[in-house]
Amino acid sequence: LSRCRCIPAMQRELGTLPLAPALRARLAAAGFQTAQELLDTGPCGLSKEIGISREEALEALQVVRQECDGNAARPAGGPGATRKFTALELLEEEQTQGFIITFCSALDNILGGGVQLTKITEICGAPGVGKTQLCMQLAVDVQIPECFGGVAGEAVFIDTEGSFMVDRVVDIAAACVQHCHLIAEAQQEEDHQKALETFSLENILSHIYYFRCRDYTELLAQVYLLPEFLAEHSKVRLVVIDGIAFPFRHDFEDLSLRTRLLNGLAQQLIIIANDHKAAVVLTNQMTTRIGQSQSTLVPALGESWGHAATVRLILHWDNRLEPSKNCEILFVAMRSSLFPGSFLPSLYHKVISLSCSVKCVLYIMSPCSTLRLKSHAVIP
Amino acid sequence: MAAKKLRRAQLSQEMCERLSRYQITTCQDFLCLSLLELMKVTGQSYYEVQKLLCKVSRACAPKMQTAYEMKLRKSVNPSSAFLTTTLHSLDRVLHGGVPCGSLTEITSPPGCGKTQFCIMLSVLATLPVSIGGLDGAVIYIDTESAFSAERLIEIAANRFPAYFDSDEKLLCMTRSIHLYRELTCCSVLKRIMSLEEEVISKKVKLIVIDSVASVVRKEFDTKLQGNLAERSNFLTRGASVLKYLAEEFSIPVILTNQITTSLSSGPGIRADLVSPADDLSLSEGSSVSGKRDSGCVTAALGNTWSHSVNTRLILQYHDLPTRQLLVAKSPVAPFSTFFYTIEKSGLVLQDRKDQTNLVWEGTNPALQPIRVRNTALKDTSHDAALPSPTGETSRNASNL
């Protein structure tokens, strides 16, 4: 269905209009070619000529009229229409684009400011490395008020693996609130205090919308319904799909169907990300690829899926540093209350404890004192 | 949900008839088609098809809940969120015990105590809530014929002498443990799929599968082409059914796994360890080569399986008779290690007073090296997997 704007609306061929196929076949058989002809004939004439009822003819004419008028009158930025920008306008738009900050300067720097809105970010990694943790953290960080550098949005969390832990989100949210309080104390500005009134644990949790999809059909259905949901909840700025790989890794004898469904999903997510100015974050598993001489770990779902995301983050375990110790990799998520606003590149330690609710997830980095980033943000 | 028939999705009767002519009867069939195909098949315009899609999607999409509602629901019923293992340090680290509603895996070399642990947890699940149990039945799927009813009674009588003070109580407990012997992958999968009704009718509160690895490795030889993909298929299908059961009924599911050697520098071959006698040749091989990453013992069943389980506990040898329990993957616990021995009453933790929080640097749970019997005997001080815990805690304390 091409919507070519250089042809005057009335001269559009019937094949480009969204009519029912049977109707289109009849119109073609009767010799109609452009939209103008249809409108000139009128509903009664149309119904007599091709043998449909008057109501159906009227409906068809309304569709045609809406299409033609709509294209002419639709503003450039409307959803669904083709948009035209100069590169300068795009640059200005990108620079004012919000980022979802994570309060971890190392990670934010690597990503160029944070997780970018209107783009798809994919997080791949070995089991247990922290993908779901990072997603849960982002669902909290998207709600950080604007005066602290956040986007003050809400989050949709689509879970296909069942690894969402509410208690952990409570920990992360509590620590985030604490962190903001410390910043507010240090900087003593009035809008900080006001923002903190609404940035409470209860509010944070109420604005994470959780969906549990048990197979790929439910996932497809949910993504079809997302635009409607996002239109009702216009403050949503983050859509997380935790485990895009899991429902597609079994029950698919026909791999080409799987590729097609995944491509369709990717397209819909791109449209959602753009139309609603939201960031889409997906997590992917790693799978073993058996090569000729060795087996390597690669992101799952195949080569073609690699094109779906704009930013691909690969988290992996670092085994190279010292042979006797296996160090974790690193994304320092949030640190304790000792250093508000800045993070010392020293040793962190993975501690998750209920007793001290300030700490979130801290990862061990390299045992030497310099901050060595082993993660790769691959921007294709 | 996927198999829901379209007529229950509130599509009109004639639309359903028309679609069934093209063999589209379930929501899954409908949603798998592209927009153009749908237009052709339904004979409707673009906008109409969009509306139909929304209708069908609404019929199978999940319900929305906010994180806040989930938290409220949990706080209303806190005690049923975990199955305490009565190993107090472990329970503390896991924030309560084996979590309900997710899959927990126990991996170990042969003879370390997997089946003992499973039997112990089965006893615990049958105890009343006041003592820390779940007051329910247990479904035990045994693929290795390792379950021993006598050991079950011995553990029960020795661990909870105050509760099991009469034979009648012991017999009552044994009546609530339902044992199934399955010997092939196919039968295990069929059994798992039929569990939903059993769980409801028998009021089951714990599902144990001992072990997943033995059936899978008997039937799928990953050296043959195509078998790796089929094995992944089987495992993920089983995992998703089990996850559904765990979440729907809020019960813990425990699976056991075996070990394998992964030769990372060699050509992706996985040598299988089946008997303790193989330990000897394995450890000799690796010490001769001297390099750490050529050949180490890790959990079996590969990467995909490591993704599917939510918690992974590794049991390994330390020095006889002490063994070690590692928390290798958990969404709520840091990497921790505990020492234990196996006694009449099951597993008993050796609580060493100087180690309050045994944290160590773990790694990828799929590649975590596991100590087998002979390496334990040979090198107790210099080990590939773990630094000594006391050294670790003092070092960490200075950095926090």
XYZ file of N, CA, C and O in Angstrom, chain A residues 1 18-21 24 67 125-128 131 133 161-168 170 202 205-206 208-218 221-222 224-225 228 246 249-251 260-261 285-286 290 293 295 297 317 319 324-326 328 347 349-350 352 354 364, chain B residues 1-2 28 31-32 34 37 39-40 43-47 53-54 57-58 60-68 70-71 74 95 228 233 236-237 240 243-244 247-248 266-268 292 303-304 306-308 310 329 331-332 334-335 359 361-366 384 396 399:
520
model
N 0.867 -1.195 0.000
C 0.000 0.000 0.000
C 0.895 1.234 0.000
O 1.347 1.680 1.039
N -6.989 1.434 0.447
C -7.210 0.291 1.335
C -8.638 -0.262 1.267
O -9.353 -0.300 2.256
N -9.021 -0.721 0.096
C -10.357 -1.292 -0.036
C -10.295 -2.801 0.113
O -9.243 -3.404 -0.055
N -11.425 -3.406 0.374
C -11.461 -4.865 0.469
C -11.114 -5.473 -0.884
O -11.477 -4.916 -1.931
N -10.411 -6.598 -0.877
C -9.935 -7.154 -2.140
C -11.058 -7.503 -3.111
O -10.939 -7.300 -4.317
N -12.275 -4.393 -4.741
C -11.295 -3.875 -5.688
C -11.341 -4.659 -6.989
O -11.218 -4.114 -8.081
N -9.022 8.814 2.567
C -7.645 8.592 2.157
C -7.095 9.789 1.424
O -6.002 10.262 1.705
N 23.205 -11.499 26.714
C 24.193 -11.937 27.689
C 23.972 -13.357 28.101
O 22.905 -13.935 27.885
N 24.997 -13.897 28.718
C 24.950 -15.267 29.227
C 23.972 -15.339 30.395
O 23.577 -14.314 30.937
N 23.560 -16.532 30.772
C 22.615 -16.620 31.882
C 23.193 -16.067 33.165
O 24.351 -16.277 33.479
N 22.371 -15.365 33.915
C 22.779 -14.898 35.225
C 23.633 -13.656 35.221
O 24.088 -13.222 36.274
N 20.735 -9.376 32.964
C 19.895 -8.678 31.985
C 18.575 -8.239 32.605
O 18.155 -7.088 32.458
N 17.934 -7.808 35.709
C 18.211 -6.811 36.729
C 18.300 -5.431 36.089
O 17.735 -4.447 36.586
N 9.667 -14.771 30.553
C 10.412 -15.845 31.213
C 10.039 -16.005 32.671
O 10.464 -16.957 33.304
N 9.290 -15.064 33.215
C 8.907 -15.185 34.614
C 10.013 -14.841 35.565
O 10.021 -15.300 36.695
N 10.975 -14.015 35.143
C 12.051 -13.703 36.074
C 11.902 -12.355 36.757
O 12.815 -11.884 37.410
N 10.770 -11.738 36.620
C 10.523 -10.445 37.254
C 10.270 -10.659 38.734
O 9.364 -11.385 39.124
N 11.097 -10.034 39.589
C 10.940 -10.212 41.033
C 10.504 -8.890 41.654
O 11.276 -7.925 41.612
N 9.331 -8.862 42.188
C 8.818 -7.595 42.720
C 9.677 -7.104 43.872
O 9.966 -5.912 43.989
N 10.142 -8.038 44.719
C 10.940 -7.625 45.879
C 12.201 -6.910 45.434
O 12.643 -5.934 46.045
N 12.782 -7.391 44.361
C 14.002 -6.770 43.876
C 13.717 -5.371 43.355
O 14.496 -4.449 43.574
N 11.423 -3.454 44.424
C 11.225 -2.625 45.612
C 12.567 -2.134 46.131
O 12.743 -0.946 46.434
N 5.619 3.951 46.381
C 4.301 3.505 45.933
C 4.023 3.967 44.504
O 3.543 3.210 43.672
N 6.092 1.988 41.913
C 5.569 0.662 41.618
C 4.259 0.717 40.851
O 3.979 -0.137 40.018
N 3.441 1.737 41.126
C 2.155 1.796 40.436
C 2.306 2.139 38.974
O 1.377 1.957 38.203
N 4.627 0.914 36.927
C 5.233 -0.151 36.131
C 4.110 -1.104 35.754
O 3.527 -1.755 36.603
N 3.795 -1.159 34.465
C 2.666 -1.970 34.001
C 3.216 -3.297 33.526
O 3.961 -3.376 32.565
N 2.796 -4.371 34.185
C 3.413 -5.670 33.987
C 2.488 -6.602 33.221
O 1.304 -6.736 33.553
N 3.028 -7.254 32.184
C 2.265 -8.249 31.429
C 3.074 -9.527 31.389
O 4.245 -9.504 31.076
N 2.448 -10.662 31.684
C 3.166 -11.919 31.630
C 2.662 -12.705 30.426
O 1.524 -13.161 30.406
N 3.538 -12.856 29.410
C 3.140 -13.572 28.200
C 3.734 -14.959 28.224
O 4.942 -15.112 28.359
N 2.921 -15.977 28.076
C 3.439 -17.321 28.253
C 3.873 -18.006 26.968
O 4.567 -18.990 26.997
N 3.425 -17.500 25.824
C 3.935 -18.063 24.586
C 3.933 -16.973 23.539
O 3.532 -15.851 23.803
N 4.384 -17.328 22.337
C 4.599 -16.255 21.377
C 3.288 -15.662 20.882
O 3.240 -14.502 20.481
N 2.215 -16.442 20.960
C 0.920 -15.890 20.541
C 0.500 -14.752 21.459
O 0.038 -13.706 21.004
N 0.670 -14.973 22.776
C 0.310 -13.903 23.703
C 1.211 -12.695 23.500
O 0.770 -11.546 23.616
N -0.009 -10.897 20.454
C -1.265 -10.207 20.755
C -0.988 -8.948 21.562
O -1.547 -7.876 21.291
N -0.109 -9.060 22.533
C 0.164 -7.912 23.394
C 0.783 -6.770 22.609
O 0.457 -5.607 22.827
N 0.354 -6.164 19.454
C -0.704 -5.543 18.640
C -1.528 -4.561 19.456
O -2.009 -3.555 18.952
N -1.722 -4.882 20.731
C -2.558 -4.021 21.558
C -1.781 -2.872 22.173
O -2.364 -1.974 22.774
N -2.651 0.952 21.393
C -3.848 1.431 22.073
C -3.555 1.725 23.540
O -3.961 2.748 24.098
N 13.005 -16.347 24.339
C 12.473 -17.553 24.962
C 11.243 -18.140 24.264
O 11.207 -19.335 23.984
N 11.961 -20.029 20.835
C 13.007 -21.023 20.682
C 12.497 -22.444 20.693
O 13.272 -23.377 20.602
N 11.198 -22.612 20.826
C 10.703 -23.972 20.711
C 9.404 -23.969 19.943
O 8.819 -22.940 19.704
N 8.969 -25.088 19.503
C 7.713 -25.224 18.749
C 7.749 -24.535 17.407
O 6.722 -24.112 16.907
N 9.766 -14.423 9.927
C 8.761 -13.444 9.511
C 8.063 -12.801 10.694
O 7.853 -11.588 10.730
N 7.730 -13.615 11.693
C 7.071 -13.056 12.873
C 7.994 -12.104 13.606
O 7.579 -11.031 14.077
N 18.885 -14.041 24.573
C 19.766 -15.038 25.169
C 20.990 -15.239 24.290
O 21.069 -14.729 23.187
N 21.913 -16.013 24.816
C 23.064 -16.391 24.009
C 22.929 -17.864 23.671
O 22.408 -18.646 24.465
N 28.314 -23.847 16.869
C 29.421 -24.792 16.696
C 30.125 -24.464 15.392
O 29.564 -24.622 14.320
N 36.318 -25.181 14.289
C 37.341 -25.547 15.256
C 36.915 -25.248 16.679
O 37.491 -25.766 17.610
N 33.579 -23.676 19.469
C 32.194 -23.222 19.615
C 32.207 -21.874 20.311
O 32.972 -21.646 21.232
N 29.829 -18.367 21.744
C 28.528 -17.909 22.195
C 28.126 -16.709 21.351
O 28.873 -15.748 21.257
N 30.783 -12.395 30.957
C 31.654 -12.654 32.081
C 33.084 -12.549 31.613
O 33.451 -13.044 30.558
N 36.684 -13.712 31.910
C 37.482 -14.788 32.491
C 38.962 -14.589 32.281
O 39.748 -15.450 32.611
N 43.089 -17.683 38.362
C 42.515 -18.353 39.513
C 41.206 -17.730 39.947
O 40.457 -18.317 40.681
N 40.930 -16.536 39.516
C 39.665 -15.928 39.912
C 38.847 -15.620 38.677
O 39.364 -15.281 37.656
N 37.576 -15.764 38.815
C 36.703 -15.396 37.721
C 35.981 -14.129 38.094
O 35.217 -14.116 39.035
N 33.433 -10.994 37.634
C 32.185 -10.728 36.955
C 32.358 -9.554 36.050
O 33.244 -8.773 36.204
N 36.845 -0.644 43.433
C 36.242 -1.961 43.428
C 34.819 -1.899 43.949
O 34.547 -1.296 44.961
N 31.299 -4.325 44.716
C 31.058 -5.687 45.126
C 29.592 -6.012 44.960
O 28.756 -5.189 45.216
N 29.327 -7.192 44.521
C 27.928 -7.522 44.264
C 27.249 -7.838 45.572
O 27.478 -8.885 46.168
N 23.518 -7.839 47.458
C 22.090 -7.602 47.437
C 21.615 -7.940 48.827
O 21.626 -9.090 49.220
N 18.770 -7.216 52.049
C 17.544 -6.560 52.459
C 17.789 -5.618 53.613
O 17.120 -4.630 53.784
N 31.303 -6.562 40.640
C 32.749 -6.594 40.775
C 33.343 -6.203 39.451
O 32.963 -6.720 38.418
N -3.843 -20.598 25.760
C -4.272 -19.296 25.230
C -4.123 -19.283 23.715
O -4.960 -18.770 23.013
N -3.070 -19.844 23.247
C -2.821 -19.803 21.809
C -3.840 -20.643 21.075
O -4.248 -20.323 19.962
N -3.945 -18.409 17.376
C -2.556 -18.495 16.951
C -2.457 -18.416 15.434
O -1.641 -17.682 14.892
N -3.085 -14.787 14.274
C -2.063 -13.783 14.541
C -0.776 -14.030 13.785
O 0.074 -13.160 13.699
N -0.617 -15.244 13.255
C 0.629 -15.528 12.545
C 0.597 -15.028 11.105
O 1.606 -15.089 10.419
N 0.238 -12.249 8.028
C 0.541 -10.836 7.836
C -0.747 -10.104 7.469
O -1.762 -10.710 7.158
N -2.187 -10.934 4.008
C -2.826 -12.247 3.973
C -4.180 -12.196 4.658
O -5.151 -12.798 4.214
N -6.160 -9.646 4.894
C -7.120 -8.952 4.038
C -7.664 -9.897 2.984
O -8.858 -9.916 2.687
N -6.772 -10.713 2.441
C -7.219 -11.632 1.396
C -8.183 -12.653 1.984
O -9.209 -12.980 1.412
N -11.403 -10.871 3.368
C -12.131 -10.072 2.405
C -12.524 -8.706 2.933
O -13.460 -8.092 2.458
N -11.828 -8.247 3.930
C -12.177 -6.961 4.502
C -11.158 -5.909 4.132
O -10.058 -6.220 3.695
N -11.519 -4.649 4.386
C -10.582 -3.584 4.085
C -9.519 -3.521 5.170
O -9.600 -4.160 6.213
N -8.507 -2.704 4.895
C -7.361 -2.563 5.785
C -7.799 -2.193 7.200
O -7.358 -2.779 8.188
N -8.679 -1.199 7.305
C -9.063 -0.735 8.638
C -9.870 -1.788 9.383
O -9.746 -1.958 10.589
N -7.946 -7.634 14.200
C -6.720 -8.008 14.890
C -6.781 -7.610 16.354
O -6.398 -8.370 17.244
N -7.280 -6.393 16.577
C -7.361 -5.962 17.976
C -8.307 -6.833 18.771
O -8.035 -7.201 19.911
N -6.588 -10.122 19.423
C -5.504 -9.935 20.379
C -6.035 -9.787 21.784
O -5.492 -10.320 22.742
N -7.142 -9.053 21.890
C -7.715 -8.867 23.220
C -8.136 -10.191 23.822
O -8.103 -10.360 25.038
N -6.568 -13.028 23.518
C -5.475 -13.815 24.086
C -4.404 -13.027 24.800
O -3.477 -13.623 25.323
N -4.488 -11.729 24.853
C -3.435 -10.988 25.547
C -3.552 -11.182 27.048
O -4.642 -11.408 27.569
N -2.438 -11.100 27.755
C -2.490 -11.251 29.207
C -3.074 -10.018 29.884
O -3.133 -8.948 29.308
N -3.451 -10.209 31.096
C -4.034 -9.119 31.857
C -2.936 -8.230 32.410
O -1.844 -8.690 32.710
N -3.217 -6.964 32.562
C -2.196 -6.066 33.072
C -2.273 -5.990 34.585
O -3.351 -6.008 35.149
N -1.127 -5.948 35.227
C -1.120 -5.633 36.651
C 0.049 -4.684 36.885
O 1.070 -4.777 36.223
N -0.104 -3.795 37.819
C 1.017 -2.923 38.118
C 1.903 -3.619 39.149
O 1.468 -4.512 39.878
N 3.146 -3.170 39.215
C 4.079 -3.781 40.157
C 3.572 -3.591 41.581
O 3.805 -4.419 42.463
N 2.835 -2.509 41.776
C 2.338 -2.227 43.105
C 1.314 -3.271 43.535
O 1.315 -3.761 44.670
N 1.180 -6.278 42.478
C 1.878 -7.540 42.718
C 2.477 -7.545 44.119
O 2.446 -8.551 44.830
N 3.044 -6.388 44.503
C 3.662 -6.328 45.812
C 2.608 -6.481 46.900
O 2.816 -7.196 47.879
N 1.646 -10.020 47.327
C 2.658 -10.817 48.003
C 2.660 -10.544 49.491
O 2.865 -11.442 50.300
N 16.863 -15.259 51.030
C 15.722 -14.447 51.469
C 14.487 -15.281 51.773
O 13.367 -14.866 51.501
N 21.545 -31.052 18.684
C 21.649 -29.943 19.630
C 20.384 -29.094 19.588
O 19.831 -28.713 20.622
N 15.083 -27.634 21.888
C 13.639 -27.595 21.710
C 12.921 -28.297 22.853
O 12.020 -27.762 23.488
N 13.442 -26.379 26.238
C 12.703 -25.140 26.436
C 11.214 -25.418 26.533
O 10.506 -24.730 27.271
N 10.754 -26.452 25.807
C 9.328 -26.756 25.930
C 9.011 -27.236 27.341
O 8.051 -26.791 27.967
N 9.094 -24.326 29.764
C 7.980 -23.376 29.763
C 6.743 -23.999 30.407
O 5.999 -23.307 31.101
N 7.412 -23.786 34.116
C 7.276 -22.416 34.609
C 5.806 -22.049 34.753
O 5.410 -21.366 35.709
N 5.018 -22.482 33.784
C 3.593 -22.201 33.866
C 3.005 -22.821 35.125
O 2.278 -22.170 35.871
N 4.208 -20.924 38.280
C 3.617 -19.622 38.511
C 2.139 -19.715 38.786
O 1.626 -19.003 39.636
N 1.454 -20.572 38.055
C 0.009 -20.650 38.194
C -0.375 -21.077 39.598
O -1.287 -20.544 40.197
N 38.900 -26.910 22.709
C 38.785 -27.989 21.737
C 37.573 -27.790 20.841
O 36.831 -26.841 20.970
N 37.371 -28.701 19.936
C 36.217 -28.588 19.029
C 34.932 -28.954 19.742
O 34.594 -30.099 19.837
N 34.276 -28.001 20.288
C 32.971 -28.119 20.927
C 32.410 -29.484 21.285
O 31.233 -29.696 21.221
N 44.118 -23.726 32.666
C 42.834 -23.759 33.344
C 41.686 -23.916 32.367
O 40.703 -24.561 32.659
N 23.782 -24.060 27.434
C 23.507 -22.663 27.693
C 22.039 -22.348 27.809
O 21.592 -21.620 28.695
N 21.265 -22.901 26.863
C 19.829 -22.610 26.839
C 19.180 -23.010 28.149
O 18.358 -22.292 28.704
N 20.624 -23.190 31.045
C 21.036 -22.285 32.104
C 20.222 -21.014 32.090
O 20.036 -20.383 33.123
N 19.762 -20.602 30.901
C 18.882 -19.442 30.834
C 17.528 -19.740 31.435
O 16.894 -18.888 32.024
N 17.074 -21.011 31.246
C 15.683 -21.295 31.604
C 15.472 -21.420 33.098
O 14.402 -21.115 33.592
N 15.747 -20.454 37.021
C 15.882 -19.163 37.681
C 16.945 -19.173 38.772
O 17.587 -18.169 39.021
N 23.470 -19.128 40.763
C 22.614 -18.197 40.020
C 21.372 -17.978 40.845
O 20.706 -18.934 41.221
N 18.239 -14.671 41.384
C 17.890 -13.266 41.179
C 17.922 -12.441 42.448
O 17.900 -11.230 42.382
N 17.936 -13.092 43.606
C 17.927 -12.299 44.831
C 19.148 -12.495 45.697
O 19.375 -11.726 46.614
N 23.390 -13.082 46.414
C 24.725 -12.985 45.831
C 25.345 -14.378 45.776
O 24.801 -15.330 46.333
N 26.484 -14.494 45.110
C 27.179 -15.777 45.092
C 27.592 -16.119 46.520
O 28.214 -15.322 47.181
N 30.792 -14.623 50.649
C 30.577 -14.190 49.285
C 31.851 -14.417 48.496
O 32.930 -14.213 49.000
N 33.684 -14.557 44.284
C 33.515 -14.063 42.932
C 33.069 -15.195 42.043
O 33.834 -16.066 41.692
N 31.837 -15.158 41.658
C 31.335 -16.231 40.815
C 31.487 -15.853 39.355
O 32.042 -14.845 39.000
N 30.924 -16.675 38.516
C 31.050 -16.405 37.090
C 29.794 -16.910 36.389
O 28.802 -17.202 37.037
N 29.841 -16.974 35.090
C 28.748 -17.477 34.289
C 28.249 -18.813 34.856
O 28.999 -19.777 34.921
N 26.963 -18.877 35.277
C 26.485 -20.121 35.891
C 26.576 -21.308 34.954
O 26.621 -22.442 35.403
N 26.587 -21.049 33.650
C 26.677 -22.183 32.732
C 28.090 -22.721 32.654
O 28.312 -23.844 32.235
N 40.909 -24.179 41.356
C 40.509 -23.327 40.241
C 39.243 -22.552 40.525
O 39.068 -21.439 40.084
N 36.812 -8.330 51.106
C 35.639 -7.574 50.705
C 35.250 -6.548 51.729
O 34.791 -5.476 51.414
N 36.739 -3.215 51.420
C 36.418 -2.382 50.275
C 35.027 -1.799 50.317
O 34.694 -0.930 49.548
